[in-house]
Coordinates of C-alpha atoms in Angstrom, one line a residue:
M234 CA 28.7 -27.9 -8.4
N235 CA 31.3 -25.9 -10.3
I236 CA 30.7 -22.3 -11.3
V237 CA 30.1 -23.1 -15.0
T238 CA 27.4 -25.7 -14.3
E239 CA 25.9 -23.4 -11.7
L240 CA 25.8 -20.6 -14.3
F241 CA 23.8 -22.8 -16.7
V242 CA 21.4 -23.7 -13.9
V243 CA 20.9 -20.1 -12.9
T244 CA 20.4 -19.1 -16.6
F245 CA 17.7 -21.8 -16.9
K246 CA 16.0 -20.6 -13.7
I247 CA 15.9 -17.1 -15.0
I248 CA 14.4 -18.1 -18.4
W249 CA 11.9 -20.4 -16.6
S250 CA 10.8 -17.4 -14.4
F251 CA 10.1 -15.5 -17.5
V252 CA 8.0 -18.4 -18.9
L253 CA 6.0 -18.7 -15.6
A254 CA 5.4 -14.9 -15.6
G255 CA 4.2 -15.0 -19.2
A256 CA 1.9 -18.0 -18.5
K257 CA 0.1 -15.9 -15.8
W258 CA -1.2 -13.7 -18.6
F259 CA -3.0 -16.7 -20.1
I260 CA -3.8 -18.7 -17.0
P261 CA -4.5 -16.4 -14.1
P262 CA -3.4 -17.8 -10.8
R263 CA -6.0 -18.9 -8.3
E264 CA -6.7 -16.4 -5.4
K265 CA -6.0 -17.7 -1.9
S266 CA -8.5 -17.6 0.8
V267 CA -8.1 -15.2 3.7
E268 CA -11.2 -16.4 5.6
G269 CA -10.6 -16.4 9.3
Q270 CA -7.2 -14.8 9.0
V271 CA -6.3 -11.7 11.0
C272 CA -5.6 -8.6 9.0
V273 CA -4.1 -5.4 10.4
I274 CA -4.6 -2.3 8.2
T275 CA -3.0 1.0 9.1
G276 CA -4.6 4.2 8.0
A277 CA -8.0 2.4 7.9
G278 CA -10.1 5.4 8.7
S279 CA -10.4 6.7 5.1
G280 CA -9.2 6.5 1.5
L281 CA -7.5 3.3 0.4
G282 CA -7.4 1.9 4.0
R283 CA -11.2 1.9 4.2
L284 CA -11.5 0.3 0.8
F285 CA -9.0 -2.4 1.8
A286 CA -11.0 -3.1 4.9
Q287 CA -14.2 -3.5 2.9
E288 CA -12.5 -5.9 0.4
F289 CA -11.0 -8.1 3.2
A290 CA -14.3 -8.0 5.1
R291 CA -16.1 -9.4 2.0
R292 CA -13.6 -12.3 2.1
R293 CA -14.4 -13.0 5.7
A294 CA -11.1 -11.9 7.3
T295 CA -11.0 -10.7 10.9
L296 CA -10.0 -7.0 10.7
V297 CA -7.8 -5.0 13.0
L298 CA -8.2 -1.3 12.0
W299 CA -5.6 1.2 13.0
D300 CA -6.0 5.0 12.6
I301 CA -5.0 8.1 14.4
N302 CA -8.6 9.4 14.0
R303 CA -10.9 7.5 16.3
E304 CA -14.2 8.7 14.7
S305 CA -13.3 7.9 11.1
N306 CA -11.8 4.5 12.2
E307 CA -15.1 3.7 13.9
E308 CA -17.0 4.7 10.7
T309 CA -14.9 2.2 8.8
A310 CA -15.6 -0.5 11.4
E311 CA -19.4 0.1 11.1
I312 CA -19.1 -0.3 7.3
V313 CA -17.3 -3.6 7.9
R314 CA -19.9 -4.8 10.4
E315 CA -22.6 -4.1 7.9
I316 CA -20.8 -6.2 5.3
Y317 CA -20.5 -9.0 7.9
R318 CA -24.2 -8.8 8.7
E319 CA -25.1 -9.0 5.0
M320 CA -23.1 -12.2 4.6
K321 CA -25.2 -14.0 7.3
P322 CA -28.1 -16.3 6.0
S323 CA -31.6 -14.9 6.4
A324 CA -33.4 -15.9 9.7
G325 CA -36.2 -17.6 7.8
S326 CA -34.1 -19.9 5.7
S327 CA -35.0 -23.5 6.3
D328 CA -31.4 -24.7 5.8
S329 CA -29.8 -21.8 7.8
V330 CA -28.0 -24.3 10.0
Q331 CA -26.2 -25.8 7.1
E332 CA -25.5 -22.4 5.6
L333 CA -24.2 -20.8 8.8
P334 CA -20.4 -20.6 8.6
L335 CA -18.4 -22.1 11.3
F336 CA -16.4 -18.9 11.7
Q337 CA -17.9 -15.4 12.3
P338 CA -15.4 -12.7 11.5
K339 CA -15.0 -9.7 13.8
V340 CA -13.6 -6.2 13.6
Y341 CA -11.4 -4.5 16.1
T342 CA -10.4 -0.8 16.2
Y343 CA -7.4 0.9 17.7
V344 CA -6.2 4.5 17.8
C345 CA -2.6 4.5 16.9
D346 CA -0.1 7.1 15.7
V347 CA 2.1 5.0 13.5
S348 CA 4.8 7.8 13.4
K349 CA 5.5 7.0 17.1
R350 CA 7.2 3.6 17.6
E351 CA 6.0 3.5 21.2
S352 CA 2.4 3.8 20.0
V353 CA 3.0 1.1 17.4
Y354 CA 4.6 -1.3 19.8
S355 CA 2.0 -0.8 22.6
T356 CA -0.9 -1.1 20.2
A357 CA 0.6 -4.3 18.6
E358 CA 1.0 -5.8 22.0
K359 CA -2.7 -5.2 22.8
V360 CA -3.7 -6.7 19.4
C361 CA -1.7 -9.9 20.0
K362 CA -3.1 -10.3 23.5
K363 CA -6.8 -9.7 22.4
V364 CA -6.9 -11.0 18.8
G365 CA -4.0 -13.4 18.5
N366 CA -1.4 -13.9 15.8
I367 CA -1.4 -11.6 12.7
D368 CA -1.6 -13.2 9.3
L369 CA -1.7 -10.1 7.1
L370 CA -0.1 -6.6 7.7
I371 CA -1.3 -3.9 5.3
N372 CA 1.1 -0.9 5.8
N373 CA -1.2 1.7 4.2
A374 CA -1.0 4.9 6.3
G375 CA 0.4 7.9 4.5
I376 CA 0.4 11.7 4.5
V377 CA 1.7 14.5 2.3
S378 CA 2.8 17.9 3.5
G379 CA 2.0 19.8 0.3
R380 CA 4.8 22.3 0.7
H381 CA 7.8 23.3 -1.4
L382 CA 11.0 22.1 0.3
L383 CA 12.2 25.6 1.5
E384 CA 8.7 26.5 2.7
C385 CA 8.1 23.2 4.6
P386 CA 8.7 23.3 8.3
D387 CA 11.2 20.7 9.5
E388 CA 8.5 19.1 11.7
L389 CA 6.3 18.4 8.7
I390 CA 9.2 16.8 6.8
E391 CA 10.0 14.6 9.8
R392 CA 6.4 13.6 10.2
T393 CA 6.1 12.7 6.5
M394 CA 9.1 10.5 6.8
M395 CA 7.9 8.9 10.0
V396 CA 4.4 8.1 8.8
N397 CA 5.3 7.0 5.2
C398 CA 8.5 5.2 5.9
H399 CA 9.6 4.7 9.5
A400 CA 6.3 3.3 10.5
H401 CA 6.9 0.3 8.3
F402 CA 10.0 -0.5 10.4
W403 CA 8.0 -0.4 13.6
T404 CA 5.0 -2.5 12.4
A405 CA 7.4 -5.1 10.9
K406 CA 9.4 -5.3 14.1
A407 CA 6.2 -5.7 16.1
F408 CA 4.6 -8.5 14.0
L409 CA 7.4 -10.1 12.0
P410 CA 8.9 -12.2 14.9
K411 CA 5.8 -14.4 15.1
M412 CA 5.5 -14.7 11.4
L413 CA 9.1 -15.9 11.3
E414 CA 8.4 -18.4 14.0
L415 CA 5.4 -19.8 12.1
N416 CA 6.8 -19.2 8.6
H417 CA 3.5 -17.8 7.7
G418 CA 2.2 -14.3 7.0
H419 CA 1.9 -11.6 4.3
I420 CA 3.2 -8.0 4.5
V421 CA 1.8 -5.5 2.1
T422 CA 3.5 -2.1 1.5
V423 CA 1.2 0.5 -0.1
A424 CA 3.8 2.9 -1.6
S425 CA 3.4 5.0 -4.7
S426 CA 4.6 5.5 -8.3
L427 CA 6.4 8.5 -6.7
G428 CA 8.6 6.0 -4.9
L429 CA 9.8 4.7 -8.3
F430 CA 10.3 8.0 -10.1
T431 CA 10.0 11.6 -9.0
T432 CA 8.7 15.1 -9.9
A433 CA 9.4 18.6 -8.6
G434 CA 7.9 20.0 -5.4
V435 CA 7.3 16.9 -3.3
E436 CA 10.8 16.0 -2.2
D437 CA 9.7 14.8 1.3
Y438 CA 6.9 12.6 -0.1
C439 CA 9.1 11.1 -2.8
A440 CA 11.9 10.4 -0.3
S441 CA 9.6 8.7 2.1
K442 CA 8.1 6.5 -0.6
F443 CA 11.5 5.6 -2.0
G444 CA 12.5 4.7 1.6
A445 CA 9.4 2.5 2.0
I446 CA 10.1 0.7 -1.2
G447 CA 13.8 0.2 -0.3
F448 CA 12.8 -1.2 3.1
H449 CA 10.2 -3.5 1.5
E450 CA 12.6 -4.9 -1.1
S451 CA 15.4 -5.4 1.4
L452 CA 13.1 -7.2 3.8
S453 CA 11.9 -9.4 0.8
H454 CA 15.5 -10.4 0.1
E455 CA 16.1 -11.1 3.8
L456 CA 13.1 -13.4 4.0
K457 CA 14.3 -15.3 0.9
A458 CA 17.9 -15.5 2.3
A459 CA 16.4 -17.1 5.5
D460 CA 14.3 -19.5 3.4
K461 CA 11.1 -18.2 4.9
D462 CA 9.0 -18.9 1.8
G463 CA 5.8 -19.0 3.8
I464 CA 5.9 -15.2 4.4
K465 CA 4.8 -13.3 1.3
M466 CA 5.5 -9.7 0.4
T467 CA 3.5 -7.5 -2.0
L468 CA 4.5 -4.0 -3.0
V469 CA 1.7 -1.8 -4.3
C470 CA 2.7 1.2 -6.4
P471 CA -0.3 3.1 -7.8
F472 CA -0.2 6.3 -9.9
L473 CA -2.0 9.3 -8.4
V474 CA -5.2 8.1 -6.8
D475 CA -8.3 10.3 -6.8
T476 CA -8.7 10.4 -3.0
G477 CA -8.1 14.2 -2.7
M478 CA -4.6 13.7 -1.4
F479 CA -3.1 15.4 -4.4
S480 CA -6.1 17.5 -5.4
G481 CA -5.2 20.1 -8.1
C482 CA -2.3 18.1 -9.6
K483 CA -2.3 18.6 -13.4
I484 CA -0.3 17.6 -16.4
R485 CA -0.5 18.9 -20.0
K486 CA -4.1 19.0 -21.0
E487 CA -3.5 17.1 -24.2
M488 CA -1.8 14.3 -22.2
A489 CA -4.3 14.2 -19.3
P490 CA -6.7 11.6 -20.9
L491 CA -3.7 9.2 -21.1
F492 CA -2.8 9.6 -17.4
P493 CA -6.0 10.2 -15.5
P494 CA -6.0 9.9 -11.7
L495 CA -6.9 6.4 -10.6
K496 CA -10.3 5.6 -9.1
P497 CA -9.7 4.4 -5.5
E498 CA -11.9 1.3 -6.0
Y499 CA -10.0 0.3 -9.1
C500 CA -6.7 0.7 -7.4
V501 CA -7.7 -1.4 -4.4
K502 CA -9.2 -4.2 -6.6
Q503 CA -6.0 -4.4 -8.5
A504 CA -4.0 -4.5 -5.3
M505 CA -6.3 -7.2 -3.8
R506 CA -5.8 -9.3 -6.9
A507 CA -2.0 -9.0 -6.4
I508 CA -2.2 -9.8 -2.7
L509 CA -4.5 -12.8 -3.0
T510 CA -2.2 -14.3 -5.8
D511 CA 1.0 -13.6 -3.8
Q512 CA 2.2 -11.3 -6.6
P513 CA 5.5 -9.5 -5.4
M514 CA 4.7 -6.2 -7.0
I515 CA 1.8 -4.4 -8.7
C516 CA 2.0 -1.0 -10.5
T517 CA -1.3 0.6 -11.7
P518 CA -1.8 1.4 -14.4
R519 CA 0.5 -1.0 -16.2
V520 CA 2.2 1.9 -18.1
M521 CA 4.0 2.7 -14.8
Y522 CA 6.2 -0.3 -15.4
M523 CA 7.3 1.2 -18.7
V524 CA 7.9 4.6 -17.1
T525 CA 10.1 3.0 -14.4
F526 CA 12.1 1.1 -17.0
M527 CA 12.6 4.2 -19.1
K528 CA 14.0 6.0 -16.1
T529 CA 16.7 3.3 -15.7
V530 CA 17.9 3.4 -19.3
L531 CA 17.4 7.0 -20.4
P532 CA 19.9 9.8 -19.7
F533 CA 18.7 12.3 -17.2
D534 CA 18.4 15.1 -19.7
A535 CA 16.2 12.9 -21.9
I536 CA 14.0 12.3 -18.8
V537 CA 13.7 16.0 -18.3
C538 CA 12.7 16.5 -21.9
M539 CA 10.0 13.8 -21.6
Y540 CA 8.7 15.3 -18.3
R541 CA 8.4 18.8 -19.9
F542 CA 6.6 17.4 -22.9
I543 CA 4.1 15.6 -20.8
G544 CA 3.8 18.4 -18.3
A545 CA 5.0 16.3 -15.4
D546 CA 7.9 18.6 -14.5
K547 CA 5.6 21.0 -12.7
C548 CA 2.5 18.9 -12.3
M549 CA 2.5 19.3 -8.6
Y550 CA 2.7 23.1 -8.6
P551 CA -1.1 23.7 -8.8
F552 CA -1.6 21.3 -5.9
L553 CA 1.1 23.0 -3.9
A554 CA -0.5 26.5 -4.6
Q555 CA -3.9 25.1 -3.6
R556 CA -2.5 23.8 -0.4
K557 CA -0.7 27.1 0.4
E558 CA -3.9 29.1 -0.2
S559 CA -5.9 26.7 2.0
T560 CA -3.3 27.0 4.7
N561 CA -3.2 30.8 4.5
N562 CA -7.0 30.9 4.7
N563 CA -7.0 28.7 7.8
E564 CA -4.4 30.9 9.4
S565 CA -6.4 34.0 8.6
K566 CA -9.5 32.5 10.2
T567 CA -7.5 31.5 13.3
G568 CA -6.2 35.0 13.5
I569 CA -9.6 36.5 13.4

């Protein structure tokens, strides 16, 4: 095929991809089943990780919960077990034999510090031996230092990068080989809108999320280049989620109703919809797509003007001040 013919074919495929994307607005794609599939969720002990665990449990997936906090991870596991119990048919049902599903999902918990590759690799090995092959990997674990760059200890910057970005490398290297062998699996990167555009005061967090998104997109291209179409990738980029992680963050009061913090439940339900329909990327709310597009076409000075108008240029400062005060109070108590 000469280059002119190939150019026409490529042009047609690009136009057709737009048509298919537009069609999904009118004919929503069918959600796939994850019943019986093994799902690893990092950072499952609280926040979005716990909500992801609940959503996958309702769909009868076998869950493998990772968290650095054993107690909170076990709390999530108990919530999941309760969901499993509620799905069983009542003991007095006359047709309970017919209703009883062939597969009974289970939940497994592991204490794992995803910032340490040795911990990731050893935990992954235990999972593979005890549970079996992994079908879904939800890279959800994340932290924020809450310090201005020049006030942030080097150790906190390093830990933010390791948890929010480097951990994705370690989990992928642990589970991807078997996915490649079977040409089956799904990797989900829970990133942030702050990995698509930035604001002042959270340099380490933004850098870590940009890195996670870069890793995700590069791996997606690598899988396509290897013709591994059975392995799906989904990138989740929510706006600020009301989990307390960025408590105190504020924009201009007149603009606040237009950009409220997302309810965690809404964020996870939107992400689940994307995962179960093999959607490559989901930004919530949808206006984030527009903000990202504007960043690519507007001059930097225009972006600064827009930030100042919205109040996004210093929106993190109240959060940083709150974190600093909390840290100082804790240090004072320790000193006493």
